[in-house]
CSV table of C-alpha atoms in Angstrom, one decimal:
chain,number,residue,atom,x,y,z
A,1,GLY,CA,56.0,-68.7,-0.3
A,2,GLN,CA,58.7,-69.4,2.0
A,3,GLN,CA,60.0,-65.9,4.2
A,4,LEU,CA,62.8,-65.5,5.8
A,5,ASN,CA,62.9,-62.3,8.4
A,6,GLN,CA,65.0,-60.0,8.9
A,7,SER,CA,64.6,-56.8,11.3
A,8,PRO,CA,64.8,-54.1,11.7
A,9,GLN,CA,64.9,-52.8,8.2
A,10,SER,CA,67.4,-50.1,8.8
A,11,MET,CA,70.4,-50.0,11.2
A,12,PHE,CA,72.5,-46.7,12.2
A,13,ILE,CA,75.8,-47.1,13.9
A,14,GLN,CA,79.0,-45.5,14.8
A,15,GLU,CA,82.1,-46.2,13.0
A,16,GLY,CA,84.3,-48.8,14.8
A,17,GLU,CA,80.9,-50.2,17.0
A,18,ASP,CA,80.0,-53.9,16.3
A,19,VAL,CA,76.8,-54.8,14.9
A,20,SER,CA,74.7,-58.1,14.8
A,21,MET,CA,72.1,-59.3,12.5
A,22,ASN,CA,69.5,-61.8,12.6
A,23,CYS,CA,67.5,-63.9,10.3
A,24,THR,CA,64.7,-66.3,11.4
A,25,SER,CA,62.5,-68.9,9.3
A,26,SER,CA,59.6,-71.0,10.1
A,27,SER,CA,61.0,-74.0,8.6
A,28,ILE,CA,64.6,-75.7,8.1
A,29,PHE,CA,67.1,-74.7,5.7
A,30,ASN,CA,70.2,-76.7,4.9
A,31,THR,CA,72.5,-73.8,3.7
A,32,TRP,CA,72.4,-70.2,5.0
A,33,LEU,CA,74.3,-67.6,3.1
A,34,TRP,CA,74.7,-63.6,3.7
A,35,TYR,CA,75.0,-61.2,1.1
A,36,LYS,CA,75.8,-57.5,1.0
A,37,GLN,CA,74.4,-55.3,-1.7
A,38,ASP,CA,76.3,-51.7,-2.6
A,39,PRO,CA,74.3,-49.1,-4.3
A,40,GLY,CA,74.0,-49.8,-8.2
A,41,GLU,CA,75.3,-53.4,-7.9
A,42,GLY,CA,74.2,-57.1,-7.5
A,43,PRO,CA,74.9,-58.9,-4.0
A,44,VAL,CA,78.1,-60.1,-3.4
A,45,LEU,CA,78.2,-63.3,-1.2
A,46,LEU,CA,80.0,-62.7,2.0
A,47,ILE,CA,79.6,-65.9,3.8
A,48,ALA,CA,78.1,-69.3,3.5
A,49,LEU,CA,77.1,-71.9,6.0
A,50,TYR,CA,76.7,-75.7,5.9
A,51,LYS,CA,76.1,-77.6,8.9
A,52,ALA,CA,73.9,-76.8,11.9
A,53,GLY,CA,75.9,-74.8,14.8
A,54,GLU,CA,78.9,-73.8,12.2
A,55,LEU,CA,80.6,-70.7,13.2
A,56,THR,CA,82.4,-69.1,10.1
A,57,SER,CA,84.3,-65.8,9.9
A,58,ASN,CA,85.5,-63.5,7.0
A,59,GLY,CA,87.7,-61.0,7.9
A,60,ARG,CA,85.6,-58.9,10.4
A,61,LEU,CA,82.4,-60.8,9.9
A,62,THR,CA,81.3,-63.7,11.6
A,63,ALA,CA,78.7,-65.7,10.8
A,64,GLN,CA,76.7,-68.7,12.5
A,65,PHE,CA,74.2,-71.6,11.3
A,66,GLY,CA,71.7,-72.2,14.2
A,67,ILE,CA,71.3,-75.3,16.1
A,68,THR,CA,67.6,-75.3,14.8
A,69,ARG,CA,68.6,-74.6,11.4
A,70,LYS,CA,66.0,-72.5,11.3
A,71,ASP,CA,67.9,-69.0,12.1
A,72,SER,CA,71.6,-67.4,11.7
A,73,PHE,CA,72.8,-64.6,12.8
A,74,LEU,CA,75.8,-62.2,11.0
A,75,ASN,CA,78.2,-60.1,13.4
A,76,ILE,CA,80.3,-57.0,12.2
A,77,SER,CA,83.2,-56.1,14.4
A,78,ALA,CA,85.0,-52.6,14.4
A,79,SER,CA,82.9,-51.2,11.7
A,80,ILE,CA,84.0,-48.9,8.9
A,81,PRO,CA,82.2,-46.4,6.3
A,82,SER,CA,82.4,-48.9,3.4
A,83,ASP,CA,80.2,-51.4,5.5
A,84,VAL,CA,77.3,-49.4,4.2
A,85,GLY,CA,75.0,-51.4,2.2
A,86,ILE,CA,72.1,-53.5,2.4
A,87,TYR,CA,72.8,-57.2,4.4
A,88,PHE,CA,70.7,-59.7,3.0
A,89,CYS,CA,70.2,-63.7,4.4
A,90,ALA,CA,69.4,-66.4,2.3
A,91,GLY,CA,68.3,-70.0,3.0
A,92,GLN,CA,68.5,-73.0,0.6
A,93,ARG,CA,67.3,-76.5,1.0
A,94,PHE,CA,68.5,-79.5,-0.5
A,95,GLY,CA,66.7,-80.8,-3.9
A,96,ALA,CA,67.2,-81.0,-7.5
A,97,ASN,CA,65.4,-77.4,-8.2
A,98,SER,CA,66.0,-76.1,-5.0
A,99,LYS,CA,66.3,-71.9,-5.4
A,100,LEU,CA,67.6,-69.3,-2.7
A,101,THR,CA,65.2,-67.7,-0.5
A,102,PHE,CA,66.4,-64.1,0.3
A,103,GLY,CA,65.0,-62.1,3.5
A,104,LYS,CA,64.5,-58.5,3.1
A,105,GLY,CA,67.5,-57.3,4.0
A,106,ILE,CA,68.7,-54.8,6.3
A,107,THR,CA,70.2,-51.3,5.6
A,108,LEU,CA,73.2,-50.7,7.3
A,109,SER,CA,74.3,-46.9,7.8
A,110,VAL,CA,78.0,-46.3,9.8
A,111,ARG,CA,78.3,-42.7,11.0
A,112,PRO,CA,81.6,-41.3,11.0
B,1,ASP,CA,86.7,-60.9,-16.6
B,2,THR,CA,83.1,-60.0,-15.3
B,3,ALA,CA,81.8,-63.2,-14.0
B,4,VAL,CA,77.9,-62.0,-14.8
B,5,SER,CA,77.4,-59.4,-17.3
B,6,GLN,CA,74.1,-57.9,-17.8
B,7,THR,CA,73.0,-55.5,-20.5
B,8,PRO,CA,71.4,-52.8,-20.4
B,9,LYS,CA,72.5,-51.7,-17.2
B,10,TYR,CA,69.7,-49.0,-17.2
B,11,LEU,CA,66.6,-49.0,-19.4
B,12,VAL,CA,63.9,-46.2,-19.9
B,13,THR,CA,60.8,-47.1,-21.7
B,14,GLN,CA,57.5,-46.3,-22.3
B,15,MET,CA,54.3,-48.7,-21.7
B,16,GLY,CA,53.2,-50.7,-23.9
B,17,ASN,CA,56.9,-51.4,-25.7
B,18,ASP,CA,58.5,-54.7,-25.6
B,19,LYS,CA,62.3,-55.0,-24.6
B,20,SER,CA,65.2,-57.5,-23.6
B,21,ILE,CA,67.7,-57.9,-21.3
B,22,LYS,CA,70.5,-60.3,-21.8
B,23,CYS,CA,72.8,-61.8,-19.4
B,24,GLU,CA,75.8,-63.9,-19.8
B,25,GLN,CA,78.4,-65.8,-17.4
B,26,ASN,CA,81.7,-67.2,-17.9
B,27,LEU,CA,82.0,-68.8,-14.7
B,28,GLY,CA,81.0,-72.3,-16.3
B,29,HIS,CA,78.0,-72.4,-14.3
B,30,ASP,CA,74.9,-74.6,-15.3
B,31,THR,CA,72.0,-72.8,-13.8
B,32,MET,CA,71.0,-69.3,-14.6
B,33,TYR,CA,68.4,-67.0,-12.8
B,34,TRP,CA,66.2,-63.9,-13.3
B,35,TYR,CA,65.6,-62.1,-9.8
B,36,LYS,CA,63.5,-58.9,-9.6
B,37,GLN,CA,63.9,-56.3,-7.2
B,38,ASP,CA,61.5,-53.8,-6.4
B,39,SER,CA,61.7,-50.3,-4.4
B,40,LYS,CA,61.6,-51.7,-1.2
B,41,LYS,CA,64.8,-54.0,-2.4
B,42,PHE,CA,62.7,-57.2,-1.7
B,43,LEU,CA,64.7,-59.9,-4.1
B,44,LYS,CA,61.8,-62.3,-5.9
B,45,ILE,CA,63.0,-65.1,-8.1
B,46,MET,CA,61.3,-65.2,-11.4
B,47,PHE,CA,63.1,-68.0,-13.4
B,48,SER,CA,65.7,-70.4,-13.2
B,49,TYR,CA,67.1,-72.5,-16.1
B,50,ASN,CA,69.4,-75.4,-16.3
B,51,ASN,CA,71.5,-76.4,-19.1
B,52,LYS,CA,68.7,-74.9,-21.2
B,53,GLU,CA,65.9,-76.1,-19.4
B,54,LEU,CA,63.3,-74.2,-17.4
B,55,ILE,CA,63.4,-75.7,-14.0
B,56,ILE,CA,61.4,-72.4,-12.0
B,57,ASN,CA,58.9,-70.7,-13.1
B,58,GLU,CA,57.5,-68.6,-9.9
B,59,THR,CA,54.1,-66.8,-10.6
B,60,VAL,CA,55.0,-64.3,-13.4
B,61,PRO,CA,52.7,-62.8,-15.7
B,62,ASN,CA,53.5,-64.6,-18.9
B,63,ARG,CA,54.6,-61.2,-20.6
B,64,PHE,CA,57.6,-62.4,-19.1
B,65,SER,CA,59.7,-65.0,-21.5
B,66,PRO,CA,63.0,-65.8,-20.6
B,67,LYS,CA,64.9,-67.8,-23.4
B,68,SER,CA,68.5,-69.9,-23.1
B,69,PRO,CA,70.4,-70.0,-26.1
B,70,ASP,CA,73.1,-72.2,-24.2
B,71,LYS,CA,74.0,-72.4,-20.4
B,72,ALA,CA,76.1,-69.4,-20.6
B,73,HIS,CA,73.5,-67.2,-21.3
B,74,LEU,CA,69.9,-66.3,-19.9
B,75,ASN,CA,67.6,-63.1,-21.9
B,76,LEU,CA,64.7,-61.8,-20.5
B,77,HIS,CA,62.2,-60.6,-23.0
B,78,ILE,CA,58.9,-58.5,-21.8
B,79,ASN,CA,55.9,-57.5,-23.9
B,80,SER,CA,53.7,-55.0,-23.4
B,81,LEU,CA,55.8,-53.3,-20.3
B,82,GLU,CA,53.7,-52.1,-17.7
B,83,LEU,CA,54.4,-49.3,-14.8
B,84,GLY,CA,54.3,-51.6,-12.3
B,85,ASP,CA,57.6,-53.8,-14.1
B,86,SER,CA,59.6,-51.0,-13.3
B,87,ALA,CA,62.2,-52.5,-11.0
B,88,VAL,CA,65.9,-53.8,-11.0
B,89,TYR,CA,66.3,-57.2,-12.6
B,90,PHE,CA,69.6,-59.1,-11.7
B,91,CYS,CA,70.5,-62.2,-13.9
B,92,ALA,CA,72.6,-64.8,-11.2
B,93,SER,CA,74.1,-68.1,-11.9
B,94,SER,CA,75.3,-71.1,-9.8
B,95,SER,CA,76.4,-74.6,-9.9
B,96,LYS,CA,73.4,-76.9,-9.3
B,97,GLY,CA,73.0,-78.8,-5.8
B,98,GLN,CA,76.6,-77.5,-4.6
B,99,GLY,CA,74.9,-75.0,-2.2
B,100,PHE,CA,77.3,-72.4,-2.8
B,101,GLY,CA,75.1,-69.4,-3.4
B,102,TYR,CA,74.5,-67.6,-6.6
B,103,THR,CA,76.7,-65.2,-8.6
B,104,PHE,CA,75.1,-62.0,-9.0
B,105,GLY,CA,75.4,-59.4,-12.2
B,106,SER,CA,75.2,-55.7,-11.5
B,107,GLY,CA,71.4,-55.6,-12.2
B,108,THR,CA,69.7,-53.5,-15.4
B,109,ARG,CA,67.1,-50.7,-13.6
B,110,LEU,CA,64.5,-50.6,-15.8
B,111,THR,CA,62.1,-48.0,-15.7
B,112,VAL,CA,58.6,-47.9,-17.5
B,113,VAL,CA,57.0,-44.1,-18.2
């Protein structure tokens, strides 16, 4: 099935640092989304992107929908300890029965 | 007030047993899903229902049978549980076609011993 590529699997940063995460695909998506999962909880939507080139912010988070529609990135600025968690990218195509396809996630650790 | 609620939160059972997980959403969404998250945290879709009709059925053993009595509920029944079924199962819902992403429940951690 369709794969979204996220790497590395884990990232370790110092509190206050900025961090960027990338997500790539071999084919086009019409919608890109970024989710965060805290331990013991389900993924929660952070940012949704609907147009190629779109740049959207949500507080300290900024995400962009790649021009080719095959990639997206998420940037977290001035990280804080509660940013720890797993960050998933997800892509969706138009269509009656379109499903959300997830990347494998990046586990972010923030050192105080 | 919980938008998507799953029960139980934890389920420990022996191999060969049959078990069910229940899911309810109060968001007025018309589409519901079951996802399986394995030990490597990969989220894989299993089923999707739209207005009680099955629309996505990924390659899942037929020991897994979803049931949607109405568009606010989607239950998952698993027969003859195997060790490899141990995972976290997430229910989610969305408004079909809007591309706003899914709202997830907090998951059911199933452990088969």
